[in-house]
Amino acid sequence: MTDVKKYTFKDFASDQEVRWCPGCDDYVILRAVQKALPEIGRKKEDIVFISGIGCSSRFPYYMDTYGIHGIHGRAAAIATGTKLANPDLSVWVITGDGDALAIGGNHTIHAIRRNVNMNVILFNNEIYGLTKGQFSPTSLLGQRTKTSPYGNTQPPFNPGELAIGANGRFFARISGNKPKELTAMFVQAEQFKGLSFIEVLQNCVIFNDGAHDRVNGKETRPDNQVYVEHGKRMIFGHDNNKGLRLNGLKLEVVTIGENGVTEEDILVHDAHDPDPTLHLMLTRMSNPIVTGIIRAVEEMPFDERFVGQMEERIAASKGITFDDLVESGETYILD
Amino acid sequence: MSNHFSHKSSSELDSVVIRFAGDSGDGMQLTGTQFADTSALMGNDIATFPNYPSEIRAPQGSLFGVSGFQVQISDQDISTPGDELDLLVAMNPAALKTNLQDLPPGKMLLVDSDAFSAKNLKKAGYTTNPLEDGSLDAYRLIAAPMTSRTKAALLDLGMDSKSMDRSKNMFTLGMIYWIYGRSMDHTIEFFQKKFKKKPVVIEANTRALKAGNVYAENLELIATTYQVRPARLAKGKYRIIMGNQATAWGFIAAAKKAKKELFLGSYPITPASDILHELVKHPEFRVKSFQAEDEIAGVTSTIGASFAGDLAITTTSGPGLALKGEAIGLAMMTEMPMVIVDVQRGGPSTGLPTKTEQSDLLQALYGRNGESPVIVVAAHSPSHCFDMAFEASRLALEHMTPVILMTDGYIANGSEPWLIKKLADLPEISPNIAKNPEGWTPYKRDKDSLAREWAYPGMKGFEHRIGGLEKQMETGNVNMQPLNHQEMVKIRAEKVKRVENYIPDLEVEGAQDGDLLVVGWGGTYGALHTAVRSAYGVGKKVGLAHFNYINPFPKNTADVLAKFKKIVVCELNEGQLHKVLLAEHPGHNYFKYNKVQGLPFTVQELMDRFDQVIAHEKVVTA
């Protein structure tokens, strides 16, 4: 991509005033995306942001690229059409926990199953923001919200488990308040060939403030979050001395230097393992919570298969024309 | 055409109507199609009407499992598969029971006598065998042991009994070919192509066909054979085309003419799936057919493809159109070019999936939230589906709006000869594509058509965002100011209204003014045309105005309506177009005629109603 202009993040900011609540993580994510785009080597006119409905779905209006603010839940389906129409585009789906996992759940799992080569950023704040505070499919059991005044009785989805269960090839989870981590993550997601599904632990300051504090908070994060990287040991903690290891079929937290545990005992992360068993276990851990690219297993994307088959048929058909089609098979002349 | 030498006598007929009825596994659709194709190749005009149950293989011999295929062949230009049967083929008692009411006394009834077992009779609710109890005395009954004769002909092929049974429909066809003097060649060629890899199946079907043919010839019971001469259709090259196939091809042609790739986002639904089945076969024309996870993904992927610059379409039937409503609203709001095909079926809800109806019109016109007019057009015959698919694409691309194309199960599955159209025979389509990025905004409009310009990803300097929120005039930026909203609502409506300047006038057939204007739309054209032609032919001042364009109506609609004393709006629903006409063109003496039985109109019932309306002063209700 030598002919691509050297952009800065400012090139990707539209002239529209950003209208999220002050203090919302969405600002951080927006800026992180705008900073990631100059790194991906794509022309501005080849980038499309597509969203559904919800706070996060206003996102495309703030990007100076092509964009669609769609209808509730349908961003992944709209984006699939865009990608099939023009597989050369860099397509980004911006969605939330209600948009992607409730009303749009079907499109989400099928886009993942097909492995459309696009990036899906799920802003997970575990609440409905735009409709003012109802529980979402990721809200906790017992959580009190506007529609669960006596406590939520609906058990939540774990987005990672859902994505990997739908044969997701790329799943990452990341804090919504770390601009540099976010930017790096988005660049890697774009570089991954296939559907990249990124769950951002995003804080809603109005309706669910502090939901991710345990893992995102400056003081609490080190002991409650393992940021995994492919090929590196799963080590975490304030003193960088905790790690994950397998005990039979279970993951356990151990401390290096205690009970004879050495660094060698700590698991090395293999994001590229086609077997999703360990990835699912990592996804399901709650204490600590696992972030980073948990799974990244490349496989030919759907759009490539789809268009590849079309090109094969075009080559095999040896220049057949529409006129050939209408005259194919049984015809007869009346005179 | 027959090469037989022992014809007892032969009489010539203008037209013949045959219905093939049997179990849904008996191959009646194939048998009927073969008869129709052979007749068309001999120069007859044909019109067909498959009528099958929604069960794929209903229990054998059951009343609800009966599948039918009706065909009219004629030496004249015809538009319907006919009202009254000349020949009913009933492969079992259930088929007899459910179809006999359409066979007038004196006409021919051909049955497989082997199928009239005690068990089958009981399943069909007969207490005595109609072949023996005299109840069929009014008909020219031919009871032939088709199953056993077929088996006898195939005995040495080493097939099992069930496989041999499968050829009995070809025995039946062989008999009918003899009765109507048709050549067997086309069908034998068909076997050779279709079963290329199964020589034994070719042999079995060919033998059964010939055995039936010889059987009919030798049967003393058949006293007369019939000839139907070639029709006087326009000169040229023809093929038989089914409505759904014509729809699919119309889109392929439109994409070529617009220099666009064709995208189809669709979810299988009866009776629309055949459009998808046809388009998936043609990636060589850069047709991208995407089977989505549901109806909503079908239409929203279409929106995504339209945004990316394809001629994008989605296909569905009534329940699917309901699911697509919100997304069509988005396409309307964002002003994206796309076509939604609704192959109507009997409703409401799941309704009668395999039967025809016209009850989605109001849904197509109004089935969205907010003020959301879209263009609505309708095809009126199997081959006309080609023209209207092309036309719907033209309007969508040139006017930047979703277009709903209405067809129905009757014309979608029906077939007729099509005077082949090549690309050079078709008009150009000029999508309204943006050219100059300087000062460009997504909602600047053409001053005549009010269409906005189309810019899509990959086009440098036109980066923009669109969405379902109300937008500021011209810029398209989100804007919820009261007066801006009202103005945008009016502009979007005016844009659709102005399409009337770009479509043909409403034509009137028969009387151009006088006593009665018959009004219809969509798939009822064949019956209305035939009925009006007959009435006009005997000197009645009756004309037909058949709407291909429903929103907007053609510009001369008011003039046409004003030329007649009475207007009867005939529809296969409870009066939906009638309602729209009352609202948009009030002040006329409207009557209506409605039928909601899952069946097309018969010509006779229409003519009866015309007479009633001409004679009556007050509104006649169906």
PDB file of N, CA and C in Angstrom, chain A residues 116-186:
ATOM      1  N   VAL A 116     -16.689 -13.614   8.301  1.00  0.00           N
ATOM      2  CA  VAL A 116     -16.590 -12.488   7.379  1.00  0.00           C
ATOM      3  C   VAL A 116     -15.359 -11.673   7.775  1.00  0.00           C
ATOM      4  N   ASN A 117     -14.561 -11.292   6.815  1.00  0.00           N
ATOM      5  CA  ASN A 117     -13.321 -10.575   7.143  1.00  0.00           C
ATOM      6  C   ASN A 117     -13.614  -9.124   7.517  1.00  0.00           C
ATOM      7  N   MET A 118     -13.992  -8.937   8.785  1.00  0.00           N
ATOM      8  CA  MET A 118     -14.255  -7.579   9.270  1.00  0.00           C
ATOM      9  C   MET A 118     -13.988  -7.539  10.769  1.00  0.00           C
ATOM     10  N   ASN A 119     -14.046  -6.342  11.332  1.00  0.00           N
ATOM     11  CA  ASN A 119     -13.753  -6.172  12.744  1.00  0.00           C
ATOM     12  C   ASN A 119     -15.028  -5.781  13.482  1.00  0.00           C
ATOM     13  N   VAL A 120     -15.350  -6.541  14.510  1.00  0.00           N
ATOM     14  CA  VAL A 120     -16.542  -6.229  15.299  1.00  0.00           C
ATOM     15  C   VAL A 120     -16.087  -5.761  16.675  1.00  0.00           C
ATOM     16  N   ILE A 121     -16.392  -4.509  16.990  1.00  0.00           N
ATOM     17  CA  ILE A 121     -16.025  -3.990  18.312  1.00  0.00           C
ATOM     18  C   ILE A 121     -17.283  -3.912  19.170  1.00  0.00           C
ATOM     19  N   LEU A 122     -17.302  -4.745  20.197  1.00  0.00           N
ATOM     20  CA  LEU A 122     -18.460  -4.811  21.095  1.00  0.00           C
ATOM     21  C   LEU A 122     -18.177  -3.954  22.322  1.00  0.00           C
ATOM     22  N   PHE A 123     -18.925  -2.875  22.456  1.00  0.00           N
ATOM     23  CA  PHE A 123     -18.801  -2.019  23.643  1.00  0.00           C
ATOM     24  C   PHE A 123     -19.669  -2.651  24.734  1.00  0.00           C
ATOM     25  N   ASN A 124     -19.025  -3.332  25.684  1.00  0.00           N
ATOM     26  CA  ASN A 124     -19.800  -4.045  26.697  1.00  0.00           C
ATOM     27  C   ASN A 124     -19.825  -3.267  28.007  1.00  0.00           C
ATOM     28  N   ASN A 125     -20.944  -2.563  28.236  1.00  0.00           N
ATOM     29  CA  ASN A 125     -21.081  -1.835  29.502  1.00  0.00           C
ATOM     30  C   ASN A 125     -22.106  -2.496  30.415  1.00  0.00           C
ATOM     31  N   GLU A 126     -22.585  -3.655  29.992  1.00  0.00           N
ATOM     32  CA  GLU A 126     -23.478  -4.476  30.814  1.00  0.00           C
ATOM     33  C   GLU A 126     -24.766  -3.762  31.201  1.00  0.00           C
ATOM     34  N   ILE A 127     -25.212  -2.873  30.331  1.00  0.00           N
ATOM     35  CA  ILE A 127     -26.450  -2.130  30.620  1.00  0.00           C
ATOM     36  C   ILE A 127     -26.961  -1.512  29.325  1.00  0.00           C
ATOM     37  N   TYR A 128     -28.251  -1.179  29.278  1.00  0.00           N
ATOM     38  CA  TYR A 128     -28.771  -0.374  28.177  1.00  0.00           C
ATOM     39  C   TYR A 128     -28.623   1.088  28.554  1.00  0.00           C
ATOM     40  N   GLY A 129     -27.852   1.814  27.774  1.00  0.00           N
ATOM     41  CA  GLY A 129     -27.621   3.222  28.085  1.00  0.00           C
ATOM     42  C   GLY A 129     -28.626   4.133  27.398  1.00  0.00           C
ATOM     43  N   LEU A 130     -28.733   3.976  26.088  1.00  0.00           N
ATOM     44  CA  LEU A 130     -29.533   4.922  25.313  1.00  0.00           C
ATOM     45  C   LEU A 130     -31.012   4.887  25.702  1.00  0.00           C
ATOM     46  N   THR A 131     -31.484   3.716  26.116  1.00  0.00           N
ATOM     47  CA  THR A 131     -32.894   3.630  26.543  1.00  0.00           C
ATOM     48  C   THR A 131     -33.025   3.846  28.043  1.00  0.00           C
ATOM     49  N   LYS A 132     -31.903   4.192  28.669  1.00  0.00           N
ATOM     50  CA  LYS A 132     -31.879   4.680  30.053  1.00  0.00           C
ATOM     51  C   LYS A 132     -31.998   3.618  31.135  1.00  0.00           C
ATOM     52  N   GLY A 133     -31.105   2.649  31.069  1.00  0.00           N
ATOM     53  CA  GLY A 133     -30.846   1.876  32.270  1.00  0.00           C
ATOM     54  C   GLY A 133     -31.537   0.548  32.466  1.00  0.00           C
ATOM     55  N   GLN A 134     -31.995  -0.105  31.401  1.00  0.00           N
ATOM     56  CA  GLN A 134     -32.539  -1.453  31.570  1.00  0.00           C
ATOM     57  C   GLN A 134     -31.386  -2.473  31.541  1.00  0.00           C
ATOM     58  N   PHE A 135     -31.641  -3.675  32.100  1.00  0.00           N
ATOM     59  CA  PHE A 135     -30.558  -4.668  32.078  1.00  0.00           C
ATOM     60  C   PHE A 135     -30.331  -5.168  30.653  1.00  0.00           C
ATOM     61  N   SER A 136     -29.136  -5.657  30.404  1.00  0.00           N
ATOM     62  CA  SER A 136     -28.754  -6.162  29.081  1.00  0.00           C
ATOM     63  C   SER A 136     -28.429  -7.647  29.201  1.00  0.00           C
ATOM     64  N   PRO A 137     -28.127  -8.295  28.085  1.00  0.00           N
ATOM     65  CA  PRO A 137     -27.786  -9.728  28.171  1.00  0.00           C
ATOM     66  C   PRO A 137     -26.458  -9.994  28.856  1.00  0.00           C
ATOM     67  N   THR A 138     -25.710  -8.932  29.190  1.00  0.00           N
ATOM     68  CA  THR A 138     -24.480  -9.174  29.950  1.00  0.00           C
ATOM     69  C   THR A 138     -24.576  -8.619  31.377  1.00  0.00           C
ATOM     70  N   SER A 139     -25.735  -8.092  31.739  1.00  0.00           N
ATOM     71  CA  SER A 139     -25.904  -7.617  33.123  1.00  0.00           C
ATOM     72  C   SER A 139     -25.839  -8.820  34.074  1.00  0.00           C
ATOM     73  N   LEU A 140     -25.393  -8.554  35.281  1.00  0.00           N
ATOM     74  CA  LEU A 140     -25.177  -9.642  36.235  1.00  0.00           C
ATOM     75  C   LEU A 140     -26.486 -10.120  36.846  1.00  0.00           C
ATOM     76  N   LEU A 141     -26.491 -11.365  37.255  1.00  0.00           N
ATOM     77  CA  LEU A 141     -27.629 -11.881  38.005  1.00  0.00           C
ATOM     78  C   LEU A 141     -27.762 -11.048  39.283  1.00  0.00           C
ATOM     79  N   GLY A 142     -28.959 -10.683  39.611  1.00  0.00           N
ATOM     80  CA  GLY A 142     -29.186  -9.923  40.838  1.00  0.00           C
ATOM     81  C   GLY A 142     -28.995  -8.424  40.682  1.00  0.00           C
ATOM     82  N   GLN A 143     -28.469  -7.992  39.528  1.00  0.00           N
ATOM     83  CA  GLN A 143     -28.206  -6.560  39.334  1.00  0.00           C
ATOM     84  C   GLN A 143     -29.523  -5.780  39.316  1.00  0.00           C
ATOM     85  N   ARG A 144     -29.533  -4.672  40.050  1.00  0.00           N
ATOM     86  CA  ARG A 144     -30.741  -3.844  40.068  1.00  0.00           C
ATOM     87  C   ARG A 144     -30.667  -2.810  38.967  1.00  0.00           C
ATOM     88  N   THR A 145     -31.641  -2.851  38.107  1.00  0.00           N
ATOM     89  CA  THR A 145     -31.695  -1.890  37.003  1.00  0.00           C
ATOM     90  C   THR A 145     -33.129  -1.397  36.899  1.00  0.00           C
ATOM     91  N   LYS A 146     -33.382  -0.543  35.928  1.00  0.00           N
ATOM     92  CA  LYS A 146     -34.729   0.009  35.778  1.00  0.00           C
ATOM     93  C   LYS A 146     -35.768  -1.080  35.509  1.00  0.00           C
ATOM     94  N   THR A 147     -35.359  -2.157  34.844  1.00  0.00           N
ATOM     95  CA  THR A 147     -36.320  -3.235  34.576  1.00  0.00           C
ATOM     96  C   THR A 147     -36.072  -4.462  35.449  1.00  0.00           C
ATOM     97  N   SER A 148     -35.194  -4.302  36.440  1.00  0.00           N
ATOM     98  CA  SER A 148     -35.022  -5.385  37.419  1.00  0.00           C
ATOM     99  C   SER A 148     -34.883  -4.760  38.802  1.00  0.00           C
ATOM    100  N   PRO A 149     -35.959  -4.086  39.261  1.00  0.00           N
ATOM    101  CA  PRO A 149     -35.852  -3.345  40.535  1.00  0.00           C
ATOM    102  C   PRO A 149     -35.575  -4.256  41.716  1.00  0.00           C
ATOM    103  N   TYR A 150     -35.922  -5.541  41.595  1.00  0.00           N
ATOM    104  CA  TYR A 150     -35.660  -6.457  42.709  1.00  0.00           C
ATOM    105  C   TYR A 150     -34.495  -7.381  42.409  1.00  0.00           C
ATOM    106  N   GLY A 151     -33.749  -7.045  41.380  1.00  0.00           N
ATOM    107  CA  GLY A 151     -32.584  -7.869  41.022  1.00  0.00           C
ATOM    108  C   GLY A 151     -32.834  -8.633  39.735  1.00  0.00           C
ATOM    109  N   ASN A 152     -31.835  -8.662  38.869  1.00  0.00           N
ATOM    110  CA  ASN A 152     -31.950  -9.322  37.568  1.00  0.00           C
ATOM    111  C   ASN A 152     -32.059 -10.835  37.753  1.00  0.00           C
ATOM    112  N   THR A 153     -33.050 -11.427  37.134  1.00  0.00           N
ATOM    113  CA  THR A 153     -33.231 -12.873  37.244  1.00  0.00           C
ATOM    114  C   THR A 153     -32.765 -13.613  35.982  1.00  0.00           C
ATOM    115  N   GLN A 154     -32.182 -12.855  35.013  1.00  0.00           N
ATOM    116  CA  GLN A 154     -31.720 -13.480  33.769  1.00  0.00           C
ATOM    117  C   GLN A 154     -30.206 -13.645  33.795  1.00  0.00           C
ATOM    118  N   PRO A 155     -29.721 -14.886  33.777  1.00  0.00           N
ATOM    119  CA  PRO A 155     -28.259 -15.078  33.776  1.00  0.00           C
ATOM    120  C   PRO A 155     -27.646 -14.487  32.505  1.00  0.00           C
ATOM    121  N   PRO A 156     -26.435 -13.948  32.620  1.00  0.00           N
ATOM    122  CA  PRO A 156     -25.838 -13.258  31.463  1.00  0.00           C
ATOM    123  C   PRO A 156     -25.134 -14.194  30.471  1.00  0.00           C
ATOM    124  N   PHE A 157     -24.904 -13.652  29.287  1.00  0.00           N
ATOM    125  CA  PHE A 157     -23.972 -14.225  28.320  1.00  0.00           C
ATOM    126  C   PHE A 157     -22.571 -13.803  28.698  1.00  0.00           C
ATOM    127  N   ASN A 158     -21.622 -14.667  28.378  1.00  0.00           N
ATOM    128  CA  ASN A 158     -20.225 -14.264  28.344  1.00  0.00           C
ATOM    129  C   ASN A 158     -19.895 -14.097  26.863  1.00  0.00           C
ATOM    130  N   PRO A 159     -19.653 -12.866  26.391  1.00  0.00           N
ATOM    131  CA  PRO A 159     -19.504 -12.646  24.942  1.00  0.00           C
ATOM    132  C   PRO A 159     -18.422 -13.517  24.301  1.00  0.00           C
ATOM    133  N   GLY A 160     -17.341 -13.751  25.040  1.00  0.00           N
ATOM    134  CA  GLY A 160     -16.252 -14.553  24.486  1.00  0.00           C
ATOM    135  C   GLY A 160     -16.665 -16.001  24.282  1.00  0.00           C
ATOM    136  N   GLU A 161     -17.388 -16.499  25.285  1.00  0.00           N
ATOM    137  CA  GLU A 161     -17.858 -17.876  25.208  1.00  0.00           C
ATOM    138  C   GLU A 161     -18.804 -18.030  24.016  1.00  0.00           C
ATOM    139  N   LEU A 162     -19.651 -17.022  23.835  1.00  0.00           N
ATOM    140  CA  LEU A 162     -20.603 -17.038  22.718  1.00  0.00           C
ATOM    141  C   LEU A 162     -19.850 -17.002  21.381  1.00  0.00           C
ATOM    142  N   ALA A 163     -18.856 -16.135  21.314  1.00  0.00           N
ATOM    143  CA  ALA A 163     -18.116 -15.973  20.057  1.00  0.00           C
ATOM    144  C   ALA A 163     -17.348 -17.248  19.719  1.00  0.00           C
ATOM    145  N   ILE A 164     -16.662 -17.803  20.701  1.00  0.00           N
ATOM    146  CA  ILE A 164     -15.881 -19.013  20.424  1.00  0.00           C
ATOM    147  C   ILE A 164     -16.835 -20.192  20.169  1.00  0.00           C
ATOM    148  N   GLY A 165     -17.952 -20.208  20.897  1.00  0.00           N
ATOM    149  CA  GLY A 165     -18.960 -21.245  20.672  1.00  0.00           C
ATOM    150  C   GLY A 165     -19.523 -21.200  19.260  1.00  0.00           C
ATOM    151  N   ALA A 166     -19.552 -20.010  18.680  1.00  0.00           N
ATOM    152  CA  ALA A 166     -20.049 -19.856  17.298  1.00  0.00           C
ATOM    153  C   ALA A 166     -18.914 -20.071  16.296  1.00  0.00           C
ATOM    154  N   ASN A 167     -17.854 -20.717  16.753  1.00  0.00           N
ATOM    155  CA  ASN A 167     -16.668 -20.988  15.929  1.00  0.00           C
ATOM    156  C   ASN A 167     -15.908 -19.705  15.593  1.00  0.00           C
ATOM    157  N   GLY A 168     -15.832 -18.818  16.571  1.00  0.00           N
ATOM    158  CA  GLY A 168     -15.082 -17.574  16.376  1.00  0.00           C
ATOM    159  C   GLY A 168     -13.604 -17.864  16.205  1.00  0.00           C
ATOM    160  N   ARG A 169     -12.999 -17.210  15.231  1.00  0.00           N
ATOM    161  CA  ARG A 169     -11.571 -17.436  14.982  1.00  0.00           C
ATOM    162  C   ARG A 169     -10.711 -16.425  15.722  1.00  0.00           C
ATOM    163  N   PHE A 170     -11.285 -15.247  16.010  1.00  0.00           N
ATOM    164  CA  PHE A 170     -10.517 -14.215  16.713  1.00  0.00           C
ATOM    165  C   PHE A 170     -11.388 -13.653  17.814  1.00  0.00           C
ATOM    166  N   PHE A 171     -10.925 -13.828  19.044  1.00  0.00           N
ATOM    167  CA  PHE A 171     -11.620 -13.172  20.147  1.00  0.00           C
ATOM    168  C   PHE A 171     -10.611 -12.482  21.043  1.00  0.00           C
ATOM    169  N   ALA A 172     -10.882 -11.209  21.313  1.00  0.00           N
ATOM    170  CA  ALA A 172     -10.045 -10.466  22.241  1.00  0.00           C
ATOM    171  C   ALA A 172     -10.938  -9.731  23.231  1.00  0.00           C
ATOM    172  N   ARG A 173     -10.393  -9.533  24.417  1.00  0.00           N
ATOM    173  CA  ARG A 173     -11.124  -8.745  25.425  1.00  0.00           C
ATOM    174  C   ARG A 173     -10.150  -7.684  25.927  1.00  0.00           C
ATOM    175  N   ILE A 174     -10.669  -6.498  26.184  1.00  0.00           N
ATOM    176  CA  ILE A 174      -9.736  -5.426  26.519  1.00  0.00           C
ATOM    177  C   ILE A 174     -10.437  -4.343  27.339  1.00  0.00           C
ATOM    178  N   SER A 175      -9.684  -3.705  28.200  1.00  0.00           N
ATOM    179  CA  SER A 175     -10.244  -2.616  29.011  1.00  0.00           C
ATOM    180  C   SER A 175     -10.562  -1.411  28.132  1.00  0.00           C
ATOM    181  N   GLY A 176     -11.640  -0.717  28.486  1.00  0.00           N
ATOM    182  CA  GLY A 176     -12.060   0.431  27.683  1.00  0.00           C
ATOM    183  C   GLY A 176     -11.370   1.731  28.059  1.00  0.00           C
ATOM    184  N   ASN A 177     -10.468   1.676  29.016  1.00  0.00           N
ATOM    185  CA  ASN A 177      -9.860   2.923  29.485  1.00  0.00           C
ATOM    186  C   ASN A 177      -8.357   2.968  29.225  1.00  0.00           C
ATOM    187  N   LYS A 178      -7.879   2.143  28.318  1.00  0.00           N
ATOM    188  CA  LYS A 178      -6.440   2.101  28.046  1.00  0.00           C
ATOM    189  C   LYS A 178      -6.193   2.446  26.578  1.00  0.00           C
ATOM    190  N   PRO A 179      -6.016   3.723  26.262  1.00  0.00           N
ATOM    191  CA  PRO A 179      -5.952   4.157  24.867  1.00  0.00           C
ATOM    192  C   PRO A 179      -4.889   3.426  24.050  1.00  0.00           C
ATOM    193  N   LYS A 180      -3.695   3.270  24.593  1.00  0.00           N
ATOM    194  CA  LYS A 180      -2.617   2.669  23.799  1.00  0.00           C
ATOM    195  C   LYS A 180      -2.872   1.198  23.529  1.00  0.00           C
ATOM    196  N   GLU A 181      -3.327   0.501  24.576  1.00  0.00           N
ATOM    197  CA  GLU A 181      -3.668  -0.916  24.407  1.00  0.00           C
ATOM    198  C   GLU A 181      -4.756  -1.075  23.348  1.00  0.00           C
ATOM    199  N   LEU A 182      -5.735  -0.182  23.424  1.00  0.00           N
ATOM    200  CA  LEU A 182      -6.859  -0.253  22.480  1.00  0.00           C
ATOM    201  C   LEU A 182      -6.372  -0.040  21.045  1.00  0.00           C
ATOM    202  N   THR A 183      -5.566   0.989  20.855  1.00  0.00           N
ATOM    203  CA  THR A 183      -5.074   1.277  19.505  1.00  0.00           C
ATOM    204  C   THR A 183      -4.304   0.080  18.948  1.00  0.00           C
ATOM    205  N   ALA A 184      -3.416  -0.477  19.770  1.00  0.00           N
ATOM    206  CA  ALA A 184      -2.639  -1.628  19.310  1.00  0.00           C
ATOM    207  C   ALA A 184      -3.554  -2.805  18.978  1.00  0.00           C
ATOM    208  N   MET A 185      -4.557  -2.985  19.819  1.00  0.00           N
ATOM    209  CA  MET A 185      -5.492  -4.090  19.603  1.00  0.00           C
ATOM    210  C   MET A 185      -6.239  -3.928  18.275  1.00  0.00           C
ATOM    211  N   PHE A 186      -6.697  -2.710  17.974  1.00  0.00           N
ATOM    212  CA  PHE A 186      -7.473  -2.493  16.746  1.00  0.00           C
ATOM    213  C   PHE A 186      -6.603  -2.719  15.501  1.00  0.00           C
TER     214      PHE A 186
END
